[in-house]
Short mmCIF file of C-alpha atoms and ligand atoms in Angstrom, two decimals:
data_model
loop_
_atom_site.label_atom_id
_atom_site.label_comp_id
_atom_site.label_asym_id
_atom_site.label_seq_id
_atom_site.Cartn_x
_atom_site.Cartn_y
_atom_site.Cartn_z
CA UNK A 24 -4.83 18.54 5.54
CA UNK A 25 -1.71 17.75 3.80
CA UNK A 26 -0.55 13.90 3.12
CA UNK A 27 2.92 12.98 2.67
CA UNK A 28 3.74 9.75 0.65
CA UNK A 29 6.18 7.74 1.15
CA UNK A 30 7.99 4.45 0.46
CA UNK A 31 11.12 2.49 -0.43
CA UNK A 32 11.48 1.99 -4.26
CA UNK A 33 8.79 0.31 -6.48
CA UNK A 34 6.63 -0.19 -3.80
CA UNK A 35 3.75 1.31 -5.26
CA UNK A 36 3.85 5.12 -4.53
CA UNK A 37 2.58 6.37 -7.66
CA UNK A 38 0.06 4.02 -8.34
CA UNK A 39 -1.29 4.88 -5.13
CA UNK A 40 -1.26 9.18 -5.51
CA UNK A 41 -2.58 7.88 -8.86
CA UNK A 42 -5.48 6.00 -7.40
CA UNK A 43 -5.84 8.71 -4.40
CA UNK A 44 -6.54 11.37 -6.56
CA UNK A 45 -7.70 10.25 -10.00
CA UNK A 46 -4.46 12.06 -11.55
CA UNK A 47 -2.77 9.92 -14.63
CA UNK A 48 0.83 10.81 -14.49
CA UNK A 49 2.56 11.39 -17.67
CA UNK A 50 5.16 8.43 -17.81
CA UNK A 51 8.11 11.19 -18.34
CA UNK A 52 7.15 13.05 -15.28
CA UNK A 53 6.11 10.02 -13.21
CA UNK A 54 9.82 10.63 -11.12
CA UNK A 55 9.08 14.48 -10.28
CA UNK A 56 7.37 15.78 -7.32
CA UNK A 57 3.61 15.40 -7.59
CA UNK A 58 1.15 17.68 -5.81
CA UNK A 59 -2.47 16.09 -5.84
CA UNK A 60 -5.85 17.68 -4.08
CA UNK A 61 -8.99 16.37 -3.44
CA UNK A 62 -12.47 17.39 -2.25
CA UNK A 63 -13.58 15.15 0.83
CA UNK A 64 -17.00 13.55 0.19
CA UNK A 65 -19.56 14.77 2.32
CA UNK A 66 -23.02 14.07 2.23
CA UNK A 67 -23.81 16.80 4.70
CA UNK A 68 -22.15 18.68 2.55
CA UNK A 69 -24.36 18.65 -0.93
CA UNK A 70 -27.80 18.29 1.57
CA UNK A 71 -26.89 21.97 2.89
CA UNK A 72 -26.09 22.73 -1.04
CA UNK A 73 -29.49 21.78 -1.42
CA UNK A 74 -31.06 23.63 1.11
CA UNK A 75 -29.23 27.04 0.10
CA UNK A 76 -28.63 26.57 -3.05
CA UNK A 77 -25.04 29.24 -2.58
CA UNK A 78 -23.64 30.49 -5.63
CA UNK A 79 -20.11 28.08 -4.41
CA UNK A 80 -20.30 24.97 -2.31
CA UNK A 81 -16.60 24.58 -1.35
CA UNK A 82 -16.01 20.69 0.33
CA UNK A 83 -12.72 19.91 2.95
CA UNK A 84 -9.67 19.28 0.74
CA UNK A 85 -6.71 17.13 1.52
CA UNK A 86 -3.48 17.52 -0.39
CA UNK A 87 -1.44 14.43 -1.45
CA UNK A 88 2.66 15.10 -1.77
CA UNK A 89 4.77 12.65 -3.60
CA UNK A 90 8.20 13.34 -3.69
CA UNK A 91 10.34 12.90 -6.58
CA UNK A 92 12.20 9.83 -7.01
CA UNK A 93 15.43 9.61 -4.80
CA UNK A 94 18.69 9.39 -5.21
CA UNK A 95 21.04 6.68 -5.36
CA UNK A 96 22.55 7.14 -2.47
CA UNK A 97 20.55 6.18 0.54
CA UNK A 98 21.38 8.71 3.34
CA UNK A 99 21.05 11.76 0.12
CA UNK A 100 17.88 9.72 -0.37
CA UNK A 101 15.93 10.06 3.17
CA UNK A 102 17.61 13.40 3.54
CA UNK A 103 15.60 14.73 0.57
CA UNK A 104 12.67 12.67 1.52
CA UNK A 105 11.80 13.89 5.11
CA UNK A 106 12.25 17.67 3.42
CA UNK A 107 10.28 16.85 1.01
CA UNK A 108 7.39 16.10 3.84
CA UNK A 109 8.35 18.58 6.36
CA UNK A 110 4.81 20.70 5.91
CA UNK A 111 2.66 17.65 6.33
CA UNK A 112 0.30 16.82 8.55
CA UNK A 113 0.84 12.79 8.54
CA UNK A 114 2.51 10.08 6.36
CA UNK A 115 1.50 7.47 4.13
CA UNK A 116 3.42 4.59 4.49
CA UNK A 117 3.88 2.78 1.31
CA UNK A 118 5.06 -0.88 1.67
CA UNK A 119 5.25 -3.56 -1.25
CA UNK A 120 2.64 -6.69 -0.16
CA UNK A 121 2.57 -8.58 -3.64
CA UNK A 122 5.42 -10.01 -5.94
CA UNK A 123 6.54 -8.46 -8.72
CA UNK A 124 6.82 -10.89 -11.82
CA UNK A 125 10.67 -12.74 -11.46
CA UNK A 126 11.28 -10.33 -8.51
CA UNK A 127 11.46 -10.64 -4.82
CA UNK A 128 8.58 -12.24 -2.35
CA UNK A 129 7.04 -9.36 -0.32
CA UNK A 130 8.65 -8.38 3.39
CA UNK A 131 6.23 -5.80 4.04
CA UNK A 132 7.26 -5.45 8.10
CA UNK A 133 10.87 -5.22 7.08
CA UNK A 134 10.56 -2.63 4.47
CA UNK A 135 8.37 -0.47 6.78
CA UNK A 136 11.31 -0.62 9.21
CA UNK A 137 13.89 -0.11 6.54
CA UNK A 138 12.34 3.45 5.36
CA UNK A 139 11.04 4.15 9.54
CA UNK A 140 14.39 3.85 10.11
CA UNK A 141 15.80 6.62 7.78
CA UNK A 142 13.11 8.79 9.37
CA UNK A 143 14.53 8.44 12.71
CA UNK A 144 18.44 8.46 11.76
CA UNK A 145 17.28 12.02 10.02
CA UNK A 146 15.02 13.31 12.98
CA UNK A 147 18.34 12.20 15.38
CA UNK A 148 20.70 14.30 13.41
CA UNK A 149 18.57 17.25 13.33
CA UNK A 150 18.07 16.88 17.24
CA UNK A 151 22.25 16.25 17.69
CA UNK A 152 22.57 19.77 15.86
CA UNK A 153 20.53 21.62 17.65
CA UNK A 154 21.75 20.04 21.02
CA UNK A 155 25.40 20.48 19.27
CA UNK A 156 24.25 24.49 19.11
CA UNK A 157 22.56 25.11 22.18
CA UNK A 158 26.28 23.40 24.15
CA UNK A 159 28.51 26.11 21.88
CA UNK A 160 25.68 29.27 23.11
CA UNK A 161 26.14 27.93 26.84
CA UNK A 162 29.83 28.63 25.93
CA UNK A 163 29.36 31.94 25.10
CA UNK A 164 27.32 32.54 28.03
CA UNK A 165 23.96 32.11 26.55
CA UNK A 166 21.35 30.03 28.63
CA UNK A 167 19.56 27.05 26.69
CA UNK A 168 15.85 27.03 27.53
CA UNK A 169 15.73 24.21 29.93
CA UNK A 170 12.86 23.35 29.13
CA UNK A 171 13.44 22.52 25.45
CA UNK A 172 17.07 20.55 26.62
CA UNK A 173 15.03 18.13 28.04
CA UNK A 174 12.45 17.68 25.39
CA UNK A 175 15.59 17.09 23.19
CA UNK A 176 17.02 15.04 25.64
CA UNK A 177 14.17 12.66 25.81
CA UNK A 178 13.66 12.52 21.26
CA UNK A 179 17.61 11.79 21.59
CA UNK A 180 17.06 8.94 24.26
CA UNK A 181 13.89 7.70 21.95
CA UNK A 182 15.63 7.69 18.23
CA UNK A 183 18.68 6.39 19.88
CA UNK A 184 16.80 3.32 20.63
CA UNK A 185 16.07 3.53 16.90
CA UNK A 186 12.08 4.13 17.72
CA UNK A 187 10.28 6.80 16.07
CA UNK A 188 9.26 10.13 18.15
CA UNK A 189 5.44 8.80 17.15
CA UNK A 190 5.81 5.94 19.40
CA UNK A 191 5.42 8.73 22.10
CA UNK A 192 2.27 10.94 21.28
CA UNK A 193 2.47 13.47 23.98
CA UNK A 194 5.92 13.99 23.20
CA UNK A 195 5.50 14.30 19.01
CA UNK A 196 3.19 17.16 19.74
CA UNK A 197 5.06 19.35 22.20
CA UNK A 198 4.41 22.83 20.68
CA UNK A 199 8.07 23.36 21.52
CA UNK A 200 9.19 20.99 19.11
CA UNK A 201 6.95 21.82 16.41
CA UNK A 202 9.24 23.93 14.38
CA UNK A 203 11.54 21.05 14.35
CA UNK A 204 8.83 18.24 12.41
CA UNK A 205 10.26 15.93 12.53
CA UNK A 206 9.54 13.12 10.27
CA UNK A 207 9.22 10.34 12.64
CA UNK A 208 6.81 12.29 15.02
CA UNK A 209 3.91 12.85 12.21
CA UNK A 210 1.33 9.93 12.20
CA UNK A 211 1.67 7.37 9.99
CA UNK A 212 -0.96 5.57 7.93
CA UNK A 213 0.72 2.59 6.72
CA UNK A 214 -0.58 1.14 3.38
CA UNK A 215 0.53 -2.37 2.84
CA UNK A 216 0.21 -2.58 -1.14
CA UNK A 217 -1.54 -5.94 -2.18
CA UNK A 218 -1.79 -7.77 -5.22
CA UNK A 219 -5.07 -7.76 -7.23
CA UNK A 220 -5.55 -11.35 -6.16
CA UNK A 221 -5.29 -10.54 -2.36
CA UNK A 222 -7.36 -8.57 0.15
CA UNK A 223 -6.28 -9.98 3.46
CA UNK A 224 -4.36 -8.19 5.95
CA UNK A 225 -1.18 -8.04 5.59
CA UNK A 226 1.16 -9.64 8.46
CA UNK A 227 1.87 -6.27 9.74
CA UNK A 228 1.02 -6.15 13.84
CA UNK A 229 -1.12 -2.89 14.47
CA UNK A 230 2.11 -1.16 15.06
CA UNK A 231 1.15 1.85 17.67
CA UNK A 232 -1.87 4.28 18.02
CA UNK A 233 0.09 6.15 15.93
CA UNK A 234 0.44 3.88 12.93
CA UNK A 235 -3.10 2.38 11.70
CA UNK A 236 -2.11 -0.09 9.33
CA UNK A 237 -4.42 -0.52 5.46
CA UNK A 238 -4.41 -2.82 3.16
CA UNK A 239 -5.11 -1.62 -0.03
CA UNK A 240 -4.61 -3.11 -4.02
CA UNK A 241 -3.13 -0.17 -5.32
CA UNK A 242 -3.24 -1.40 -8.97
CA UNK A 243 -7.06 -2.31 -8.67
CA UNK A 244 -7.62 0.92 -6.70
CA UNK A 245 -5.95 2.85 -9.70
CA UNK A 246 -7.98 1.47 -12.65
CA UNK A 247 -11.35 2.19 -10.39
CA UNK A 248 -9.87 5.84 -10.21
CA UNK A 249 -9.98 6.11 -13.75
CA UNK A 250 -13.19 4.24 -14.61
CA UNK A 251 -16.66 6.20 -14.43
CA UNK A 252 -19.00 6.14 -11.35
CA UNK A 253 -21.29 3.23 -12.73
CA UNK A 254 -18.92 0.74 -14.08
CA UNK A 255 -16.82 1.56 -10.82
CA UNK A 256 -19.75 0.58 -8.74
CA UNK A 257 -19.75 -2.59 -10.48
CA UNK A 258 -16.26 -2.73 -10.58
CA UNK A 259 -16.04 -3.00 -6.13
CA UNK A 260 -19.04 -5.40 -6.31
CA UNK A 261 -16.75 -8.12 -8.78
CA UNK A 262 -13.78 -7.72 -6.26
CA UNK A 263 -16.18 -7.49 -3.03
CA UNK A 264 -15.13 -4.09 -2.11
CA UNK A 265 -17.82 -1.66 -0.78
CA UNK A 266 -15.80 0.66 -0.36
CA UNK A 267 -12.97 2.62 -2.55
CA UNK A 268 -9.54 2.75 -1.27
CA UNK A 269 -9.58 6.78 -1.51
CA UNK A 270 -12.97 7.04 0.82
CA UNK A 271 -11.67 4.56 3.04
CA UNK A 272 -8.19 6.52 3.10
CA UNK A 273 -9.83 9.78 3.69
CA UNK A 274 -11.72 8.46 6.82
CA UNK A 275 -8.83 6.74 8.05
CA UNK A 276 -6.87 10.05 7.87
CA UNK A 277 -9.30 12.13 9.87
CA UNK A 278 -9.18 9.10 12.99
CA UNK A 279 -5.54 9.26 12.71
CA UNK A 280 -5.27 12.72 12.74
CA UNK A 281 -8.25 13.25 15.08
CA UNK A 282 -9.92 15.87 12.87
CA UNK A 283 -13.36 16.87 12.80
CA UNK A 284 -15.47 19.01 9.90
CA UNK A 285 -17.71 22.22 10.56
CA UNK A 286 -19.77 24.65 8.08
CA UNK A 287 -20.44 27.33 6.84
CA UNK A 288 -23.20 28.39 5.16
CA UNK A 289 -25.20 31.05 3.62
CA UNK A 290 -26.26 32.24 -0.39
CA UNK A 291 -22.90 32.54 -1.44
CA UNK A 292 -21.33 29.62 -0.33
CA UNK A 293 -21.89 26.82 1.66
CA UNK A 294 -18.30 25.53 2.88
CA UNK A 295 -16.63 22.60 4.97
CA UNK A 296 -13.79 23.64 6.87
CA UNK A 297 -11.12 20.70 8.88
CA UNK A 298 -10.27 21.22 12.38
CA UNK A 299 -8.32 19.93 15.01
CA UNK A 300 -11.04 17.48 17.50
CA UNK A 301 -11.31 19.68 20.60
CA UNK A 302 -10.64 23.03 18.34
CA UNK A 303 -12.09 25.93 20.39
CA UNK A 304 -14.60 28.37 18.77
CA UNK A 305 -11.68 30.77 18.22
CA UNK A 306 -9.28 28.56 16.82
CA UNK A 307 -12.22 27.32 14.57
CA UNK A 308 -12.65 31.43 13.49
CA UNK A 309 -9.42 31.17 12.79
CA UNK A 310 -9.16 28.60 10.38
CA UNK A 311 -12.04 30.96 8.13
CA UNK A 312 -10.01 33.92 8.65
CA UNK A 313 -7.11 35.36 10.72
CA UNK A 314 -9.73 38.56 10.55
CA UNK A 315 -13.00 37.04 12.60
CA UNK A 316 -10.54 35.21 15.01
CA UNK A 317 -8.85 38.32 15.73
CA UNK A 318 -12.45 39.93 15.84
CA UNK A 319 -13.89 37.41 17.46
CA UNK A 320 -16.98 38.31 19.64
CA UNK A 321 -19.58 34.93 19.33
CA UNK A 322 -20.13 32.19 17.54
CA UNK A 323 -24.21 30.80 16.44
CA UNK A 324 -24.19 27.52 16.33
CA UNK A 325 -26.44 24.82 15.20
CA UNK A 326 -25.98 20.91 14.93
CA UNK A 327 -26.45 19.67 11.51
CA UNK A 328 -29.07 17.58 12.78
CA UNK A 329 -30.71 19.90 14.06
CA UNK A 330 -31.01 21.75 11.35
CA UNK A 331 -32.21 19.13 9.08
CA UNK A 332 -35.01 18.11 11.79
CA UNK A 333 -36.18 21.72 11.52
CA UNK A 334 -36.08 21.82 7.62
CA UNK A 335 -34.83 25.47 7.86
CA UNK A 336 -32.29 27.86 9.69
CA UNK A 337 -35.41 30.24 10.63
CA UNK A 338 -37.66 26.76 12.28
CA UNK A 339 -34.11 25.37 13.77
CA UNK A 340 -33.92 29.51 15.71
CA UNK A 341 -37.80 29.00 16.81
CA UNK A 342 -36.98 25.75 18.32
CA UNK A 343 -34.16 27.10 20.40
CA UNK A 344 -31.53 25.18 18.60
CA UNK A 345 -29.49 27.42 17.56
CA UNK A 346 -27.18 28.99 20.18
CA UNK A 347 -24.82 31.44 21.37
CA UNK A 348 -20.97 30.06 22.04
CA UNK A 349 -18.15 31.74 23.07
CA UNK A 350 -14.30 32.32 22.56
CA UNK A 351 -13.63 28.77 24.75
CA UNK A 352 -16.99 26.62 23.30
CA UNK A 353 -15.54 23.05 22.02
CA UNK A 354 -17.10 22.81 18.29
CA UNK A 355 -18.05 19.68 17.39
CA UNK A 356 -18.12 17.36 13.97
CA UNK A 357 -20.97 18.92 11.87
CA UNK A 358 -21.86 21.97 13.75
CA UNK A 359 -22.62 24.98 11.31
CA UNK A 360 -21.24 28.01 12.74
CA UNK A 361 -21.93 31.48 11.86
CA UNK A 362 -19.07 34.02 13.49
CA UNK A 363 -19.86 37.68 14.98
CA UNK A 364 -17.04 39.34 15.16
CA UNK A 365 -15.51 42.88 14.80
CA UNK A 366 -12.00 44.56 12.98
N1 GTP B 407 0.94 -6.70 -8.91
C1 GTP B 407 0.92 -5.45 -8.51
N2 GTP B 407 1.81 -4.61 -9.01
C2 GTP B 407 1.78 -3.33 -8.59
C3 GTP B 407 0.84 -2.87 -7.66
N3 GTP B 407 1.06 -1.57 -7.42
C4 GTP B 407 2.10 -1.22 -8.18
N4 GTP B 407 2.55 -2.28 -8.90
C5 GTP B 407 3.63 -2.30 -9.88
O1 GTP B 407 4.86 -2.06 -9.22
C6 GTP B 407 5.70 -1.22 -9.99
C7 GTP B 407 6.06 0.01 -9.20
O2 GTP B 407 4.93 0.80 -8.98
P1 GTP B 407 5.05 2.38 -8.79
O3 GTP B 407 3.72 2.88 -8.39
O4 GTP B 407 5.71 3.00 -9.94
O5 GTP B 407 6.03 2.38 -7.53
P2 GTP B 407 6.86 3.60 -6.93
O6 GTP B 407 6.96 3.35 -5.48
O7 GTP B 407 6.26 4.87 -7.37
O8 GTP B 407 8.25 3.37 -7.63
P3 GTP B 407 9.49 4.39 -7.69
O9 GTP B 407 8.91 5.75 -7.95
O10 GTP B 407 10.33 3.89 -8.79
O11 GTP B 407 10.14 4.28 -6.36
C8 GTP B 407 4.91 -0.87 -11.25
O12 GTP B 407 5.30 -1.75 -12.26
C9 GTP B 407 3.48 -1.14 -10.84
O13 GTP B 407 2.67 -1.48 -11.92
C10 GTP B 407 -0.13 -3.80 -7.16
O14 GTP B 407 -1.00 -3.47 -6.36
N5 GTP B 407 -0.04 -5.07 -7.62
MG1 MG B 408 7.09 6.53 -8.29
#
């Protein structure tokens, strides 16, 4: 899963990738483009580690992108920016909720709209070229797809408006459009950037389905990154968090993106892999390798829970619970799957 960050000017983008991923930036390099990953925490994850002891455990990773500092000019600016986050999955949302000494009181629902707004001007010119293209073929002779003239049609009618494509879900993720992604389609976790003093909500309406809205003290959240494990805990006690930013982020993320986790395991490696929710057996192959999908005969599959009720993968088989699944068979969060298959 890859994680775009984003956000007008001194609103707290760094200190957050900081805080995300435990990175310290070195204060020369802080305006370059930063590429951060992380293992997701899973519990599930070091209990099967226990129980086969593999030579690699290997947890779900999410990537965090933070594009260099912009330019000066603002249309240069979000040009470079929505490049800069074409291969992610979703966007976080960076907007400035606390007041910088001598500078300007916060207008957190404003700036999101400022930067939201670049993202759809960009999207609309990408769409007005293509349309612009596919008019000049029909000149020639060529025949536009119909069906993708009307998908355009309708992202012209909706960033015309000045909305973003996310506002219309169905739409976003027409596979037709996907080679377009566009900026304003990718779901958007907004992170409202509080001062140390402040953990309210921020004045920011839940803005769609597509936007889930966080408020988060960056600057607090990025000394706890740096601090070790027990003084951390104490740390989130003294500021009545139970809960660090970066977990809270990561589980946020999967909702948004409606992602699930399954396993692998065995004595070399034990392994969490990130799928799509609803991801078929085959598409779930294919996320271990291009080989077993392609070579796909059956999946075995056991619930976690099963599993650990059993206390083995030999007492889980006696008690029936591990079963055969085909090409179609819907895996669910925490299944361990073992693939057949033949190249
Ligand atoms: N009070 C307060 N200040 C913060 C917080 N987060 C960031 N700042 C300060 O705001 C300033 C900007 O933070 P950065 O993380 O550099 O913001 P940025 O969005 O990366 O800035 P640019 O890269 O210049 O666009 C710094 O001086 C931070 O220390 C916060 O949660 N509370
Ligand atoms: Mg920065």
């Amino acid at each position: 899963m890859q994680l775009g960050i984003i956000g007008l000017a001194q609103s707290g983008k760094t200190t957050l990738f900081e805080a995300l991923t435990g990175a310290t930036l070195d204060p020369a390099r802080r305006g370059e483009t930063q590429v951060g990953t992380i293992d997701v925490p899973d519990r599930r994850v070091n209990l099967l580690s226990d129980m086969y002891r593999p030579k690699k455990t290997i947890f779900a990773k999410i990537q965090y992108i933070l594009p260099a500092r912009g330019h000066a000019d603002r249309e240069k600016d979000a040009a470079a920016l929505v490049g800069a986050v074409r291969s992610c999955d979703a966007l976080i949302h960076v907007v400035r909720n606390f007041s910088p000494p001598g500078g300007e009181p916060p207008r957190p629902l404003a700036d999101f709209r400022d930067l939201d707004s670049e993202l759809v001007f960009a999207d609309l010119v990408a769409v007005e070229k293509r349309l612009e293209r596919l008019e000049a073929d029909a000149k020639r002779g060529k025949k536009a797809d119909p069906e993708e003239l009307a998908l355009l049609g309708r992202c012209s009618e909706i960033l015309n408006a000045d909305r973003p494509l996310r506002r219309d879900p169905a739409l976003a993720a027409d596979p037709k459009l996907r080679g377009f992604a566009f900026a304003s389609a990718k779901p958007c976790l907004v992170v409202a950037n509080n001062d140390e003093a402040d953990p309210d909500f921020p004045n920011i309406p839940e803005l769609s389905e597509q936007e889930s809205v966080l408020a988060v003290r960056c600057r607090l959240e990025q000394e706890l990154s740096q601090m070790a494990p027990e003084d951390a805990q104490a740390f989130l006690a003294e500021y009545g968090l139970t809960e660090t930013a970066r977990d809270r982020m990561i589980r946020r993320s999967y909702e948004l993106l409606g992602r699930i986790s399954f396993f692998t395991v065995g004595e070399d490696e034990v392994r969490a892999w990130t799928v799509a929710r609803g991801a078929s057996a085959l598409e779930s192959a294919g996320a271990v390798h291009s080989d077993i999908q392609r070579g796909f005969i059956r999946a075995e599959v056991l619930a976690y829970d099963d599993l650990m009720a059993a206390g083995s993968y030999a007492e889980a088989k006696k008690r029936a619970a591990v079963r055969l699944e085909g090409k179609t068979y819907e895996v669910k969060d925490g299944d361990i799957a073992h693939f057949r298959f033949n190249v």
